[in-house]
Short mmCIF file of C-alpha atoms in Angstrom, two decimals:
data_model
loop_
_atom_site.label_atom_id
_atom_site.label_comp_id
_atom_site.label_asym_id
_atom_site.label_seq_id
_atom_site.Cartn_x
_atom_site.Cartn_y
_atom_site.Cartn_z
CA MET A 1 26.05 15.85 -5.18
CA ARG A 2 25.47 15.86 -8.88
CA ILE A 3 21.84 14.75 -9.63
CA LEU A 4 19.16 13.39 -11.45
CA VAL A 5 15.82 13.38 -11.74
CA ILE A 6 13.47 11.31 -13.86
CA GLY A 7 9.99 12.65 -14.39
CA SER A 8 7.97 16.12 -16.38
CA GLY A 9 5.36 16.80 -14.43
CA ALA A 10 4.75 18.82 -11.07
CA ARG A 11 5.88 16.52 -8.86
CA GLU A 12 9.29 16.65 -10.42
CA HIS A 13 9.64 20.30 -10.52
CA ALA A 14 8.36 20.42 -6.61
CA LEU A 15 11.57 17.71 -6.49
CA LEU A 16 13.95 19.77 -8.42
CA LEU A 17 12.45 23.42 -6.34
CA ALA A 18 13.23 21.60 -2.48
CA LEU A 19 16.73 19.56 -4.21
CA SER A 20 17.61 23.71 -5.25
CA LYS A 21 17.50 24.67 -1.99
CA ASP A 22 20.25 22.53 -0.60
CA GLU A 23 23.60 22.79 -0.40
CA SER A 24 25.00 20.27 -0.34
CA VAL A 25 23.64 20.00 -4.17
CA ASN A 26 25.52 21.96 -7.11
CA GLU A 27 23.85 20.60 -10.25
CA LEU A 28 20.84 19.09 -10.66
CA HIS A 29 19.65 17.44 -14.59
CA VAL A 30 16.32 16.01 -15.13
CA ALA A 31 14.86 13.89 -17.73
CA PRO A 32 12.78 14.66 -20.15
CA GLY A 33 11.87 17.85 -17.51
CA GLY A 34 10.07 20.27 -18.94
CA ASP A 35 10.33 24.16 -20.22
CA GLY A 36 9.07 25.20 -17.15
CA MET A 37 12.27 23.79 -15.22
CA SER A 38 14.93 24.69 -16.88
CA ASP A 39 15.16 27.64 -14.60
CA LEU A 40 16.16 24.87 -11.72
CA ALA A 41 18.08 21.93 -13.83
CA VAL A 42 18.82 20.91 -16.80
CA CYS A 43 16.64 19.58 -18.94
CA HIS A 44 17.56 16.05 -21.04
CA PRO A 45 14.07 15.52 -23.45
CA GLU A 46 16.24 13.55 -25.44
CA TRP A 47 19.78 11.39 -24.93
CA GLN A 48 21.82 10.94 -27.86
CA GLY A 49 19.50 11.75 -30.26
CA ALA A 50 15.97 9.51 -29.65
CA ALA A 51 13.56 10.66 -26.93
CA ILE A 52 13.58 9.89 -23.11
CA ASP A 53 11.87 7.08 -22.25
CA VAL A 54 11.77 6.69 -18.88
CA GLU A 55 10.56 2.93 -19.11
CA ASP A 56 14.30 2.39 -20.73
CA GLY A 57 16.45 1.42 -18.23
CA ALA A 58 19.87 1.16 -20.11
CA GLN A 59 19.00 4.74 -22.02
CA ILE A 60 18.39 6.06 -18.52
CA THR A 61 21.49 4.43 -16.84
CA ALA A 62 23.48 5.92 -20.23
CA LEU A 63 22.87 9.28 -19.58
CA ALA A 64 23.18 8.26 -15.61
CA GLN A 65 26.53 7.56 -16.71
CA ALA A 66 27.09 10.74 -19.07
CA LEU A 67 26.25 13.02 -15.96
CA GLU A 68 28.13 11.35 -13.62
CA ALA A 69 25.03 11.81 -11.40
CA ASP A 70 25.95 11.21 -7.65
CA LEU A 71 21.79 10.20 -7.21
CA VAL A 72 19.19 9.67 -9.33
CA VAL A 73 15.57 10.37 -7.76
CA VAL A 74 13.11 8.18 -10.40
CA GLY A 75 9.86 10.30 -9.87
CA PRO A 76 7.02 8.29 -11.56
CA GLU A 77 5.52 4.78 -10.93
CA ILE A 78 6.15 3.41 -13.93
CA PRO A 79 10.21 3.30 -14.45
CA LEU A 80 10.01 2.45 -11.23
CA VAL A 81 7.89 -0.71 -12.03
CA ALA A 82 9.55 -1.33 -15.26
CA GLY A 83 12.57 -1.97 -13.35
CA VAL A 84 14.50 1.06 -14.11
CA GLY A 85 16.29 1.37 -10.26
CA ASP A 86 17.65 -2.13 -10.62
CA ALA A 87 19.30 -1.36 -14.15
CA LEU A 88 20.53 1.64 -12.62
CA ARG A 89 21.98 -0.12 -9.44
CA GLU A 90 22.77 -2.53 -11.86
CA ALA A 91 25.46 0.09 -12.61
CA GLY A 92 26.70 0.93 -9.52
CA ILE A 93 24.82 4.27 -9.25
CA ALA A 94 22.91 5.51 -6.38
CA VAL A 95 18.93 5.44 -7.12
CA PHE A 96 16.34 7.05 -5.36
CA GLY A 97 13.10 4.63 -5.75
CA PRO A 98 12.49 0.92 -5.07
CA SER A 99 13.43 -2.47 -6.91
CA LYS A 100 11.24 -3.53 -9.86
CA ALA A 101 10.23 -6.33 -6.86
CA ALA A 102 9.46 -4.20 -4.56
CA ALA A 103 7.76 -1.66 -6.69
CA MET A 104 5.03 -4.29 -7.36
CA ILE A 105 3.74 -2.63 -4.19
CA GLU A 106 1.97 -0.65 -6.01
CA GLY A 107 2.03 -2.41 -9.62
CA SER A 108 -0.12 -4.52 -8.24
CA LYS A 109 -2.81 -4.31 -5.79
CA ALA A 110 -3.87 -8.03 -5.62
CA PHE A 111 0.26 -8.17 -4.41
CA ALA A 112 0.07 -5.31 -2.35
CA LYS A 113 -3.30 -7.29 -0.78
CA ASP A 114 -1.73 -10.37 -0.24
CA VAL A 115 1.42 -8.50 1.77
CA MET A 116 -1.28 -6.57 4.57
CA GLN A 117 -2.66 -10.19 5.20
CA ALA A 118 0.80 -11.44 5.67
CA ALA A 119 1.62 -8.53 8.20
CA GLY A 120 -1.18 -7.97 9.97
CA VAL A 121 -2.32 -4.90 7.75
CA ALA A 122 -5.83 -3.31 7.83
CA THR A 123 -7.42 -3.26 4.54
CA ALA A 124 -10.54 -3.46 2.92
CA THR A 125 -11.22 -6.94 1.69
CA ALA A 126 -10.99 -7.75 -1.82
CA THR A 127 -11.45 -10.22 -4.55
CA ARG A 128 -9.96 -10.41 -7.99
CA ILE A 129 -11.42 -10.89 -11.30
CA GLU A 130 -9.88 -11.88 -14.26
CA SER A 131 -12.58 -13.03 -16.31
CA ALA A 132 -15.81 -11.12 -17.37
CA ASP A 133 -17.68 -14.19 -16.88
CA HIS A 134 -17.53 -13.77 -12.99
CA ILE A 135 -18.10 -9.89 -12.90
CA GLU A 136 -21.52 -10.56 -11.62
CA SER A 137 -21.57 -13.58 -9.39
CA VAL A 138 -18.24 -10.78 -7.49
CA LEU A 139 -20.94 -8.27 -7.18
CA ASP A 140 -23.24 -10.12 -5.60
CA ASN A 141 -21.36 -10.04 -1.95
CA TYR A 142 -20.47 -6.84 -2.46
CA GLY A 143 -22.67 -3.20 -2.00
CA PRO A 144 -24.17 -0.94 -1.31
CA HIS A 145 -20.98 1.09 -1.92
CA TYR A 146 -18.76 -0.89 -4.64
CA VAL A 147 -14.83 -0.38 -5.09
CA ILE A 148 -13.96 -1.28 -8.82
CA LYS A 149 -10.22 -0.97 -8.99
CA ASP A 150 -7.73 -1.64 -12.35
CA ASP A 151 -5.46 -3.79 -10.44
CA GLY A 152 -2.61 -2.13 -12.36
CA LEU A 153 -1.29 1.03 -12.69
CA ALA A 154 -3.61 4.05 -13.11
CA GLY A 155 -2.22 6.69 -12.98
CA GLY A 156 -4.73 7.03 -9.66
CA LYS A 157 -7.39 7.85 -12.70
CA GLY A 158 -8.85 3.45 -12.39
CA VAL A 159 -10.71 3.23 -9.55
CA VAL A 160 -14.78 3.66 -9.51
CA VAL A 161 -16.82 4.40 -6.31
CA THR A 162 -20.14 3.79 -6.88
CA THR A 163 -23.44 3.47 -5.57
CA HIS A 164 -24.49 2.47 -8.68
CA ARG A 165 -23.88 -0.96 -9.22
CA ALA A 166 -24.27 -1.05 -13.27
CA GLU A 167 -21.56 1.40 -12.91
CA ALA A 168 -19.25 -0.74 -11.16
CA GLU A 169 -20.38 -3.42 -13.55
CA ALA A 170 -19.86 -1.30 -16.14
CA HIS A 171 -16.04 -0.28 -15.34
CA ALA A 172 -15.16 -3.32 -14.03
CA ARG A 173 -15.95 -5.15 -17.77
CA SER A 174 -13.81 -2.07 -19.07
CA VAL A 175 -10.61 -2.84 -17.24
CA ILE A 176 -10.71 -6.47 -17.93
CA ALA A 177 -11.41 -5.59 -22.07
CA ALA A 178 -8.23 -3.35 -22.04
CA GLY A 179 -6.63 -6.75 -20.67
CA ASN A 180 -6.38 -6.40 -16.88
CA PRO A 181 -7.92 -8.15 -13.93
CA VAL A 182 -10.52 -6.18 -11.63
CA LEU A 183 -10.36 -6.22 -7.22
CA VAL A 184 -13.64 -5.21 -6.25
CA GLU A 185 -13.35 -3.84 -2.71
CA SER A 186 -14.84 -3.41 0.23
CA PHE A 187 -15.61 0.64 1.01
CA LEU A 188 -13.90 2.20 3.68
CA ASP A 189 -15.78 4.54 5.69
CA GLY A 190 -13.71 7.85 6.86
CA PRO A 191 -11.89 10.18 5.35
CA GLU A 192 -8.34 9.93 3.39
CA VAL A 193 -5.31 10.49 4.81
CA SER A 194 -2.24 10.42 2.39
CA LEU A 195 1.27 9.36 4.78
CA PHE A 196 4.64 9.61 2.80
CA CYS A 197 6.78 7.20 4.00
CA PHE A 198 11.26 7.46 3.78
CA VAL A 199 11.70 3.74 4.07
CA ASP A 200 15.65 1.64 4.22
CA GLY A 201 14.90 -1.73 4.46
CA GLU A 202 12.98 -1.78 7.84
CA THR A 203 13.81 1.86 9.05
CA VAL A 204 10.70 4.30 8.26
CA VAL A 205 11.36 7.84 8.30
CA PRO A 206 7.24 9.80 8.04
CA LEU A 207 7.27 12.93 6.66
CA LEU A 208 3.85 15.14 7.24
CA PRO A 209 0.31 13.76 6.91
CA ALA A 210 -1.99 15.60 3.47
CA GLN A 211 -5.28 14.71 1.66
CA ASP A 212 -5.34 14.79 -1.50
CA HIS A 213 -8.64 15.70 -3.77
CA LYS A 214 -9.56 13.37 -6.89
CA ARG A 215 -12.52 14.05 -8.11
CA ALA A 216 -12.28 16.67 -11.13
CA PHE A 217 -14.76 19.23 -9.89
CA ASP A 218 -15.77 21.13 -6.12
CA HIS A 219 -17.85 19.29 -3.56
CA ASP A 220 -16.45 16.02 -4.93
CA GLU A 221 -18.52 15.45 -7.93
CA GLY A 222 -17.29 14.26 -11.29
CA PRO A 223 -14.39 11.96 -12.40
CA ASN A 224 -11.54 10.52 -10.60
CA THR A 225 -8.45 12.67 -11.86
CA GLY A 226 -4.78 12.21 -10.70
CA GLY A 227 -5.36 14.83 -8.05
CA MET A 228 -6.44 18.92 -8.38
CA GLY A 229 -4.99 20.10 -5.13
CA ALA A 230 -3.85 18.97 -1.63
CA TYR A 231 -2.84 20.20 1.84
CA ALA A 232 -0.55 19.63 4.92
CA PRO A 233 -0.53 18.95 7.59
CA LEU A 234 -4.27 17.61 8.65
CA PRO A 235 -5.52 19.55 11.54
CA TRP A 236 -8.75 16.82 12.37
CA LEU A 237 -6.03 13.84 12.44
CA PRO A 238 -5.78 12.76 15.98
CA GLU A 239 -2.22 14.16 17.29
CA ASP A 240 -0.66 10.52 17.50
CA ALA A 241 -2.24 9.47 14.50
CA THR A 242 1.39 9.60 12.21
CA GLU A 243 2.89 7.54 14.35
CA ARG A 244 0.01 5.40 14.58
CA ILE A 245 -0.14 4.59 11.06
CA VAL A 246 3.99 3.95 11.19
CA ARG A 247 3.71 1.14 13.71
CA GLU A 248 0.60 -0.39 12.58
CA VAL A 249 0.57 0.25 8.54
CA CYS A 250 4.01 1.05 7.13
CA GLU A 251 6.66 -0.69 9.42
CA PRO A 252 5.02 -3.73 9.29
CA VAL A 253 4.53 -3.81 5.40
CA ALA A 254 8.50 -2.69 5.53
CA ARG A 255 9.88 -5.77 7.67
CA GLU A 256 7.67 -7.59 5.47
CA MET A 257 9.35 -6.95 2.18
CA VAL A 258 12.34 -7.92 3.89
CA ALA A 259 11.02 -10.97 4.78
CA ARG A 260 10.20 -11.99 1.27
CA ASP A 261 13.30 -10.28 0.08
CA CYS A 262 12.50 -7.79 -1.52
CA PRO A 263 13.69 -5.08 0.64
CA TYR A 264 11.92 -1.61 0.48
CA SER A 265 14.55 1.52 -0.52
CA GLY A 266 12.39 4.91 -1.45
CA LEU A 267 9.61 6.05 -1.02
CA LEU A 268 6.33 4.02 0.16
CA TYR A 269 3.17 6.00 0.22
CA ALA A 270 0.25 4.73 2.05
CA GLY A 271 -2.89 5.79 1.13
CA LEU A 272 -5.57 5.33 3.76
CA ALA A 273 -9.04 6.00 4.78
CA TRP A 274 -9.24 7.09 8.91
CA GLY A 275 -11.98 5.32 10.60
CA ALA A 276 -13.48 5.13 14.08
CA ASP A 277 -11.04 2.37 14.21
CA GLY A 278 -8.13 4.55 13.45
CA PRO A 279 -6.26 3.47 10.15
CA ALA A 280 -7.02 1.06 7.34
CA VAL A 281 -5.46 1.26 3.90
CA VAL A 282 -6.52 2.20 0.72
CA GLU A 283 -3.39 1.73 -1.41
CA PHE A 284 0.35 1.58 -1.51
CA ASN A 285 2.17 3.44 -4.41
CA CYS A 286 5.84 3.31 -4.91
CA ARG A 287 6.56 7.32 -5.32
CA PHE A 288 5.64 10.46 -4.14
CA GLY A 289 2.19 11.04 -4.67
CA ASP A 290 0.68 14.03 -6.80
CA PRO A 291 -0.14 16.61 -5.90
CA GLU A 292 0.29 15.95 -1.95
CA THR A 293 4.04 16.72 -2.28
CA GLN A 294 3.94 19.41 -3.90
CA ALA A 295 2.86 20.79 -0.05
CA VAL A 296 4.46 18.79 1.73
CA LEU A 297 7.46 19.53 0.20
CA ALA A 298 6.58 23.06 0.49
CA LEU A 299 6.85 23.27 4.02
CA LEU A 300 10.28 20.47 4.87
CA LYS A 301 13.10 22.38 6.41
CA THR A 302 15.30 19.82 6.53
CA PRO A 303 17.66 19.46 2.99
CA LEU A 304 16.46 17.12 0.91
CA ALA A 305 19.23 15.62 -0.68
CA GLU A 306 20.48 14.05 2.67
CA VAL A 307 17.78 12.46 2.81
CA LEU A 308 16.88 10.86 -0.06
CA ALA A 309 21.13 9.74 -0.62
CA ALA A 310 20.86 8.49 2.58
CA THR A 311 17.96 6.66 1.78
CA ALA A 312 19.31 5.37 -1.31
CA GLU A 313 22.60 4.49 0.35
CA GLY A 314 20.96 2.46 3.27
CA ARG A 315 21.94 4.89 6.23
CA LEU A 316 18.58 6.59 6.85
CA ALA A 317 18.66 5.19 10.22
CA GLN A 318 21.54 7.66 11.11
CA LEU A 319 19.66 10.78 10.36
CA PRO A 320 18.17 13.40 12.65
CA PRO A 321 14.51 13.91 12.71
CA LEU A 322 13.14 15.81 9.95
CA GLN A 323 12.28 19.65 10.30
CA TRP A 324 9.09 21.57 9.28
CA HIS A 325 7.89 24.71 8.39
CA GLU A 326 5.05 25.60 11.19
CA GLY A 327 1.49 26.15 9.43
CA ALA A 328 0.12 24.56 6.56
CA ALA A 329 1.06 24.17 2.73
CA VAL A 330 -1.65 24.40 -0.28
CA THR A 331 -1.53 23.32 -4.18
CA VAL A 332 -4.35 23.84 -6.01
CA VAL A 333 -4.40 22.05 -10.26
CA LEU A 334 -5.40 24.41 -13.01
CA ALA A 335 -6.38 21.37 -15.41
CA ALA A 336 -6.73 21.71 -19.14
CA GLU A 337 -10.69 21.91 -21.17
CA GLY A 338 -11.38 18.47 -21.51
CA TYR A 339 -9.60 16.75 -18.08
CA PRO A 340 -9.90 14.22 -17.72
CA ALA A 341 -11.01 12.67 -20.32
CA VAL A 342 -9.94 13.92 -23.20
CA PRO A 343 -7.54 17.39 -22.68
CA ARG A 344 -7.42 20.23 -24.95
CA ARG A 345 -3.55 21.05 -25.83
CA GLY A 346 -2.18 24.36 -27.08
CA ASP A 347 -4.08 27.18 -25.24
CA VAL A 348 -2.00 29.94 -24.06
CA ILE A 349 -1.51 30.94 -20.65
CA HIS A 350 -1.55 34.08 -19.48
CA GLY A 351 -0.52 35.19 -16.25
CA LEU A 352 2.75 33.56 -15.66
CA GLY A 353 5.16 36.30 -14.92
CA ALA A 354 9.38 35.50 -13.35
CA VAL A 355 8.78 32.96 -10.61
CA ASP A 356 10.21 33.84 -7.02
CA TYR A 357 10.82 30.57 -5.77
CA ARG A 358 11.77 32.52 -2.65
CA GLY A 359 8.62 33.44 -1.64
CA GLU A 360 5.68 31.88 -0.18
CA SER A 361 3.67 31.58 -3.33
CA TYR A 362 4.69 29.61 -6.97
CA VAL A 363 3.68 28.26 -9.82
CA LEU A 364 5.07 24.33 -10.57
CA HIS A 365 4.22 23.28 -14.41
CA ALA A 366 2.47 19.96 -14.88
CA GLY A 367 2.60 19.56 -18.01
CA THR A 368 3.87 22.77 -20.46
CA LYS A 369 5.39 23.75 -23.08
CA ARG A 370 7.25 27.18 -24.68
CA ASN A 371 5.24 27.75 -28.08
CA ASP A 372 7.55 29.25 -31.27
CA SER A 373 7.16 32.61 -29.53
CA GLY A 374 8.23 31.45 -25.90
CA GLU A 375 5.12 31.66 -24.03
CA PHE A 376 3.63 28.71 -22.12
CA GLU A 377 0.98 26.52 -23.49
CA ALA A 378 -1.26 23.49 -22.47
CA ALA A 379 0.83 20.32 -23.48
CA GLY A 380 -0.85 18.10 -20.99
CA GLY A 381 -4.28 17.30 -18.39
CA ARG A 382 -3.17 18.64 -15.14
CA VAL A 383 -1.30 21.74 -16.50
CA LEU A 384 0.05 24.32 -13.17
CA ASN A 385 -0.16 24.14 -9.86
CA ALA A 386 -0.10 26.98 -7.51
CA VAL A 387 1.56 26.04 -4.33
CA ALA A 388 1.61 28.41 -1.13
CA ARG A 389 2.06 28.32 2.69
CA GLY A 390 1.19 30.11 4.96
CA SER A 391 0.81 30.39 9.14
CA ASP A 392 -2.90 28.20 8.69
CA ILE A 393 -4.54 26.72 6.15
CA GLU A 394 -7.00 29.47 5.99
CA GLN A 395 -4.38 31.87 4.37
CA ALA A 396 -2.07 29.12 2.22
CA ARG A 397 -5.52 28.64 0.49
CA ALA A 398 -6.09 32.56 0.45
CA LYS A 399 -2.73 32.66 -0.85
CA ALA A 400 -2.51 29.97 -3.38
CA TYR A 401 -6.29 31.02 -4.78
CA GLU A 402 -5.19 34.55 -4.95
CA LEU A 403 -2.28 32.72 -7.37
CA ILE A 404 -4.50 30.36 -9.65
CA GLU A 405 -6.89 33.12 -10.07
CA SER A 406 -4.02 35.50 -11.61
CA LEU A 407 -3.69 33.33 -14.24
CA GLU A 408 -5.85 32.70 -17.76
CA LEU A 409 -6.03 29.52 -19.75
CA ALA A 410 -9.12 29.34 -22.36
CA GLY A 411 -11.34 26.37 -21.03
CA GLY A 412 -9.11 25.97 -17.79
CA HIS A 413 -10.96 24.80 -14.51
CA TYR A 414 -9.54 24.43 -10.95
CA ARG A 415 -11.18 23.46 -7.64
CA SER A 416 -12.20 26.12 -5.53
CA ASP A 417 -12.79 24.18 -2.53
CA ILE A 418 -9.39 22.80 -2.20
CA ALA A 419 -8.36 22.73 1.88
CA ALA A 420 -12.12 24.09 2.51
CA LYS A 421 -13.44 21.27 4.59
CA ALA A 422 -10.25 21.52 7.01
CA GLN A 423 -10.40 24.64 7.10
CA GLN A 424 -14.27 25.19 8.66
CA GLY A 425 -13.85 22.56 10.53
CA GLU A 426 -16.18 20.36 8.80
CA ILE A 427 -14.18 17.04 8.63
CA SER A 428 -14.53 15.00 11.80
CA ILE A 429 -13.72 10.89 13.05
#
């Protein structure tokens, strides 16, 4: 199988690694990719003299046709919401990733709320604001916890959760000033859970639940980021939690999407709060989450390519159950100085040796490039991921932190408490 992956971050690096271990795959390509992925796939930073634009369906389709790709796997949400999947399907190319219409489950939080209401799925109450004139009156109906969301794509950084009304109001005004509506939501109590599901129409196959750490600094302090680390599975969840989420959340949404004539095909990511009454949806995403993917795929034993192809080709229901490694996996993000505000680029990363992907700990590249001396340097906010698998969370954490502590990046920072609460049994529901 010849596969083209779209994207350039650590999520795509993790996908390439998992695909490279599948014996049915004989050729891997990635566009635009990155220098840190070139040992797994042929990178295509440009096509026919033009830089790759992941939102350009015609360009991506032409590249896939030239490569004679059997399957295209779209990593980020932006090309999916832009309709790149539709362009590929119209050309007869198998695509892992939803249509433009179905991707609105992430592209518009208001659309997602409407789907959930129709499907009878538990979620926060919400009010949509399109004019700054209405902000104060709407906020009067919420609190003491305010949840203010950009009703569009914000890469995980468009949400402010605060007990300070002035901060909530300021974020709402900034979102509207930028041209997007605002969603004000009630606060959902309970620890957060990320559950990825392969979805093919009404067929839903869950992966392992994971938990992301969004805040920039230890103890969940600082601004929201795209994610500073993650772990899987979640030892504190009830044994029937995944089954409940599929039954109460993902399957009803899948059925509702079919009823709306925009059936879902691809990866549906449910972000949930697990409260006293069980799961309630915080938001949906239309793709693999970053950095949870890095931890979840480290535990997957089932060859990935066949599952992605079966989903794309409408035969997911025919596959046997997914198989998993025992134990746990942890990923820790090394971020550049200034992230998530204005990350500093160009600093050289020291300590990167030859990568042995056969081991239980390894580095994935999120935002790097090689300089003229052949050294890797920071080229984005989230720079590297240290990923490790162990017999339990304690061992996986130890391996991940041993690895990340061996790296040096001037001004770089990472959280020291990824999965610590789970290891110490401090999360309770």
